[in-house]
Short mmCIF file of C-alpha atoms in Angstrom, two decimals:
data_model
loop_
_atom_site.label_atom_id
_atom_site.label_comp_id
_atom_site.label_asym_id
_atom_site.label_seq_id
_atom_site.Cartn_x
_atom_site.Cartn_y
_atom_site.Cartn_z
CA MET A 82 43.51 31.05 -20.20
CA ALA A 83 42.22 28.15 -21.98
CA LYS A 84 40.00 28.69 -24.87
CA VAL A 85 36.72 27.17 -24.96
CA LEU A 86 35.55 25.96 -28.12
CA GLU A 87 31.96 25.44 -28.45
CA ILE A 88 30.95 23.00 -31.10
CA TYR A 89 27.46 22.94 -32.23
CA GLN A 90 26.16 19.66 -33.72
CA PHE A 91 22.88 19.69 -35.20
CA PRO A 92 20.92 16.64 -34.26
CA LYS A 93 20.46 14.05 -36.99
CA PRO A 94 16.77 13.72 -38.17
CA PRO A 95 15.43 10.27 -36.98
CA ALA A 96 16.32 7.53 -39.38
CA VAL A 97 13.09 5.80 -38.84
CA GLN A 98 11.14 8.84 -39.83
CA ARG A 99 13.12 9.20 -43.11
CA GLU A 100 12.53 5.64 -44.04
CA ASN A 101 8.91 5.84 -43.55
CA GLU A 102 8.82 8.83 -45.73
CA ALA A 103 10.65 7.27 -48.61
CA VAL A 104 8.51 4.08 -48.44
CA ALA A 105 5.41 6.18 -48.40
CA TYR A 106 6.45 8.16 -51.25
CA GLU A 107 7.30 5.17 -53.33
CA ARG A 108 3.89 3.56 -52.46
CA GLU A 109 2.28 6.75 -53.65
CA PHE A 110 4.23 6.87 -56.86
CA LEU A 111 3.56 3.35 -57.71
CA GLU A 112 -0.11 3.95 -57.39
CA VAL A 113 -0.04 6.74 -59.95
CA PRO A 114 -1.61 5.35 -63.19
CA LEU A 115 0.93 5.75 -65.96
CA ALA A 116 -1.01 4.22 -68.72
CA HIS A 117 -2.59 7.48 -69.80
CA LEU A 118 0.95 8.94 -70.37
CA LEU A 119 1.76 6.39 -73.07
CA PRO A 120 0.45 6.04 -76.61
CA ALA A 121 -2.52 3.75 -76.87
CA GLU A 122 -0.72 1.34 -79.07
CA TYR A 123 2.05 0.96 -76.67
CA VAL A 124 -0.06 0.27 -73.73
CA THR A 125 -1.64 -2.87 -75.29
CA VAL A 126 1.71 -4.38 -76.39
CA SER A 127 3.21 -6.51 -73.83
CA ASP A 128 6.56 -7.00 -75.41
CA LEU A 129 8.04 -4.43 -77.73
CA GLY A 130 11.04 -6.53 -78.35
CA PRO A 131 14.71 -5.29 -78.43
CA THR A 132 15.54 -2.20 -80.30
CA VAL A 133 18.55 -2.40 -82.40
CA PRO A 134 20.31 0.45 -84.42
CA ASP A 135 20.15 0.16 -88.28
CA GLN A 136 23.93 0.32 -88.27
CA ILE A 137 27.05 0.52 -85.97
CA LEU A 138 30.70 0.83 -86.29
CA LEU A 139 32.70 -2.05 -85.04
CA GLY A 140 36.12 -0.99 -83.72
CA SER A 141 37.35 -4.46 -82.03
CA LEU A 142 37.04 -8.05 -82.67
CA ARG A 143 37.75 -9.02 -79.08
CA ASP A 144 40.80 -11.00 -80.16
CA GLY A 145 44.06 -9.83 -78.91
CA ARG A 146 45.95 -10.97 -82.16
CA LEU A 147 44.03 -8.53 -84.30
CA ARG A 148 43.49 -4.73 -84.15
CA VAL A 149 40.84 -2.94 -86.22
CA LYS A 150 42.44 -0.20 -88.11
CA ALA A 151 39.25 1.26 -89.65
CA PRO A 152 35.73 0.76 -88.26
CA ILE A 153 33.92 -2.02 -89.88
CA VAL A 154 30.46 -1.09 -90.83
CA VAL A 155 27.86 -3.35 -89.43
CA LYS A 156 24.12 -3.42 -90.55
CA CYS A 157 21.87 -4.57 -87.72
CA ARG A 158 18.26 -5.70 -87.68
CA HIS A 159 15.83 -7.70 -85.73
CA GLU A 160 14.48 -10.82 -87.23
CA ASP A 161 12.45 -12.30 -84.55
CA PRO A 162 13.59 -13.92 -82.38
CA HIS A 163 17.09 -13.18 -83.67
CA VAL A 164 19.13 -10.08 -83.83
CA ILE A 165 21.32 -10.17 -86.97
CA ALA A 166 24.57 -8.21 -87.27
CA GLU A 167 26.03 -8.27 -90.83
CA ALA A 168 29.46 -6.92 -92.13
CA VAL A 169 28.34 -6.48 -95.59
CA GLU A 170 31.71 -5.80 -97.14
CA PHE A 171 32.94 -9.23 -96.10
CA ASP A 172 29.80 -11.25 -96.56
CA GLU A 173 29.88 -12.18 -92.91
CA PHE A 174 27.32 -12.02 -90.37
CA GLY A 175 26.43 -12.84 -86.77
CA PHE A 176 23.38 -13.44 -84.81
CA GLY A 177 21.97 -13.90 -81.23
CA LYS A 178 19.17 -13.24 -78.87
CA ASN A 179 20.26 -9.62 -78.50
CA LEU A 180 22.54 -7.08 -80.33
CA SER A 181 25.35 -7.86 -77.93
CA GLU A 182 25.25 -11.58 -78.79
CA ALA A 183 24.89 -10.81 -82.40
CA VAL A 184 27.92 -8.46 -82.48
CA SER A 185 29.95 -10.95 -80.54
CA ASP A 186 29.06 -13.84 -82.92
CA LEU A 187 30.13 -11.45 -85.87
CA GLN A 188 33.33 -10.71 -84.20
CA HIS A 189 34.12 -14.32 -84.02
CA ALA A 190 33.16 -15.05 -87.31
CA VAL A 191 35.28 -12.26 -88.82
CA THR A 192 38.27 -13.18 -86.75
CA GLU A 193 37.78 -16.99 -87.94
CA LEU A 194 37.47 -15.60 -91.60
CA TYR A 195 40.71 -13.46 -91.30
CA PHE A 196 42.88 -16.34 -89.96
CA THR A 197 41.42 -18.77 -92.64
CA LEU A 198 41.99 -16.48 -95.43
CA GLU A 199 45.52 -15.52 -94.18
CA HIS A 200 46.33 -19.38 -93.84
CA GLU A 201 45.05 -20.05 -97.35
CA GLN A 202 45.98 -16.74 -99.05
CA ASP A 203 47.96 -18.42 -101.75
CA ARG A 204 45.02 -20.52 -102.99
CA LEU A 205 41.99 -18.00 -102.94
CA GLY A 206 39.74 -17.76 -105.64
CA PRO A 207 39.10 -14.31 -107.23
CA ASP A 208 36.00 -13.45 -105.02
CA LEU A 209 37.82 -14.48 -101.69
CA GLN A 210 40.92 -12.77 -102.80
CA GLN A 211 38.93 -9.49 -102.78
CA VAL A 212 37.56 -10.36 -99.42
CA TRP A 213 41.12 -11.02 -98.02
CA THR A 214 42.16 -7.76 -99.52
CA LYS A 215 39.43 -5.81 -97.88
CA LEU A 216 40.01 -7.49 -94.63
CA GLN A 217 43.74 -6.52 -94.68
CA GLN A 218 42.57 -2.85 -95.26
CA VAL A 219 40.69 -2.73 -92.10
CA ILE A 220 42.39 -5.31 -89.72
CA PHE A 221 45.85 -5.38 -88.62
CA ARG A 222 47.50 -8.42 -87.13
CA ARG A 223 49.73 -7.51 -84.11
CA PRO A 224 53.29 -8.66 -84.30
CA MET B 247 9.56 -11.78 -89.62
CA ASP B 248 7.35 -14.84 -89.74
CA LYS B 249 8.09 -17.82 -91.59
CA ALA B 250 6.62 -18.05 -94.96
CA PRO B 251 3.84 -20.73 -95.61
CA ALA B 252 5.12 -23.94 -96.95
CA GLY B 253 6.12 -23.91 -100.65
CA ASP B 254 6.84 -20.15 -100.75
CA PHE B 255 10.55 -20.41 -100.27
CA SER B 256 11.01 -17.00 -101.74
CA GLN B 257 10.19 -15.49 -98.31
CA ALA B 258 11.68 -17.79 -95.86
CA VAL B 259 14.40 -16.27 -93.85
CA THR B 260 15.71 -19.30 -91.95
CA ILE B 261 17.38 -22.40 -93.11
CA LYS B 262 17.46 -25.52 -91.00
CA ALA B 263 20.77 -26.71 -89.70
CA GLN B 264 19.96 -30.22 -91.32
CA GLU B 265 19.42 -28.57 -94.72
CA PHE B 266 22.57 -26.67 -94.41
CA ASP B 267 24.50 -29.84 -93.57
CA ARG B 268 22.88 -31.78 -96.50
CA LEU B 269 23.73 -28.93 -98.94
CA VAL B 270 27.36 -28.60 -98.14
CA ALA B 271 27.56 -32.48 -98.21
CA LYS B 272 25.86 -32.78 -101.53
CA LEU B 273 28.08 -30.05 -103.16
CA GLY B 274 31.19 -31.56 -101.88
CA PHE B 275 32.31 -28.72 -99.40
CA GLU B 276 35.22 -29.24 -97.07
CA THR B 277 34.28 -28.62 -93.52
CA ARG B 278 35.96 -27.89 -90.40
CA ASP B 279 34.71 -27.76 -86.80
CA SER B 280 35.97 -24.63 -84.93
CA GLY B 281 33.21 -23.97 -82.54
CA ASP B 282 31.21 -23.05 -85.67
CA LEU B 283 30.91 -25.45 -88.71
CA LEU B 284 33.01 -23.83 -91.40
CA ALA B 285 32.45 -25.02 -94.91
CA TRP B 286 34.21 -24.24 -98.21
CA PHE B 287 34.18 -25.20 -101.75
CA GLU B 288 37.36 -26.06 -103.44
CA PHE B 289 38.05 -26.41 -107.09
CA GLU B 290 41.34 -27.42 -108.64
CA GLY B 291 43.12 -26.54 -105.58
CA LYS B 292 41.46 -23.08 -105.04
CA ILE B 293 39.11 -22.12 -102.49
CA ILE B 294 36.26 -20.57 -104.21
CA THR B 295 33.36 -19.80 -101.76
CA ARG B 296 32.89 -20.31 -98.18
CA THR B 297 30.10 -20.35 -95.55
CA ARG B 298 29.53 -21.29 -91.82
CA ARG B 299 26.81 -22.22 -89.47
CA SER B 300 26.66 -22.03 -85.71
CA LYS B 301 26.63 -25.18 -83.72
CA GLY B 302 23.24 -26.30 -82.68
CA SER B 303 20.24 -28.07 -84.25
CA GLY B 304 17.89 -25.05 -84.60
CA ASP B 305 16.95 -22.95 -87.57
CA LEU B 306 19.71 -20.57 -88.97
CA PRO B 307 18.66 -17.13 -89.79
CA MET B 308 20.09 -15.07 -92.50
CA GLN B 309 19.36 -17.61 -95.41
CA HIS B 310 19.98 -14.91 -97.82
CA SER B 311 23.41 -14.20 -96.49
CA ILE B 312 24.27 -17.83 -96.71
CA ARG B 313 22.87 -17.82 -100.20
CA GLN B 314 25.18 -14.92 -101.10
CA GLN B 315 28.17 -16.56 -99.63
CA LEU B 316 27.48 -19.50 -101.84
CA LYS B 317 27.00 -17.10 -104.81
CA LEU B 318 23.52 -18.49 -105.59
CA ASN B 319 20.23 -16.78 -106.57
CA GLN B 320 17.06 -17.85 -104.76
CA GLU B 321 16.04 -20.39 -107.38
CA GLU B 322 19.51 -22.05 -107.36
CA PHE B 323 19.69 -22.01 -103.53
CA LYS B 324 16.23 -23.70 -103.26
CA LYS B 325 17.54 -26.43 -105.56
CA ALA B 326 20.66 -26.88 -103.48
CA ILE B 327 18.60 -27.21 -100.36
CA ASP B 328 16.28 -29.75 -102.12
CA CYS B 329 19.58 -31.57 -103.04
CA THR B 330 18.65 -31.29 -106.74
CA LEU B 331 21.64 -29.16 -107.57
CA THR B 332 24.63 -31.30 -108.27
CA ARG B 333 28.19 -30.37 -107.80
CA GLU B 334 28.76 -30.18 -111.59
CA ALA B 335 25.88 -27.76 -111.90
CA TYR B 336 27.18 -25.79 -108.96
CA ILE B 337 30.48 -25.55 -110.76
CA ASP B 338 28.78 -24.51 -114.08
CA ILE B 339 27.10 -21.68 -112.04
CA LEU B 340 30.33 -20.47 -110.55
CA ARG B 341 31.82 -20.51 -114.05
CA VAL B 342 29.04 -18.39 -115.53
CA LYS B 343 29.52 -15.85 -112.61
CA GLY B 344 33.15 -15.59 -113.47
CA LEU B 345 34.47 -17.23 -110.23
CA LEU B 346 35.97 -20.04 -112.09
CA PRO B 347 38.05 -19.93 -115.28
CA LYS B 348 35.98 -20.80 -118.27
CA ILE B 349 36.64 -24.09 -120.00
CA PRO B 350 38.42 -23.01 -123.36
CA THR B 351 36.73 -23.84 -126.36
CA PRO B 352 38.41 -25.22 -129.54
CA GLN B 353 38.05 -21.76 -131.01
CA ASP B 354 40.07 -20.26 -128.26
CA LYS B 355 42.95 -22.72 -128.85
CA THR B 356 42.99 -22.07 -132.56
CA SER B 357 43.06 -18.28 -132.14
CA SER B 358 45.80 -18.33 -129.70
#
């Protein structure tokens, strides 16, 4: 005797109705005034500007030839219209329109500095000799 | 930060690209173009200070960092930008700050 399996499939809700509900909900949400939820001083400011952390730790120079052994401390700040990223221990800095650009510029600068000092290490003055020593402590050149 | 009014250099945070180029040329820096403009000061075969600026003609931020790279105080840096600081004066400044060997005096020669 053949078994008869009864399969129950619940009808799907009509798609058109669901989309209308979502649109209607969104419209209602957008009409809700939010200004009273914000501090008064923020409501009048049209551009708060990018927020940058005071300090970040840089773990990569984005150059395959070099590896960062110990994180590089980078001080960041916003000096309108630039964002500045500064590696104080090397007296090197980068800047850009946002933090990402500033850090990228700094990475390029530190990489350039490393290879320049490496190439000229036999004829560095006392200050740059110290910078070269510090660079070697935190950056490793891949073989 | 806004730029300081004219004449109040102590609070300026930017340096113009042209001022940077004039400064390094006046002080006799060697330069190299590597995407950025690298500049370094050589004395008797040794590289003593170095700095760089990004390509482009706009204002460069971080004038105080450039000043620190050149080992100058604000007054000295202003003279350098105004092209009133000579290479010889810059060498004397670096000597006083211990970045260059001092010129031996006759007393040093007789005592040794």
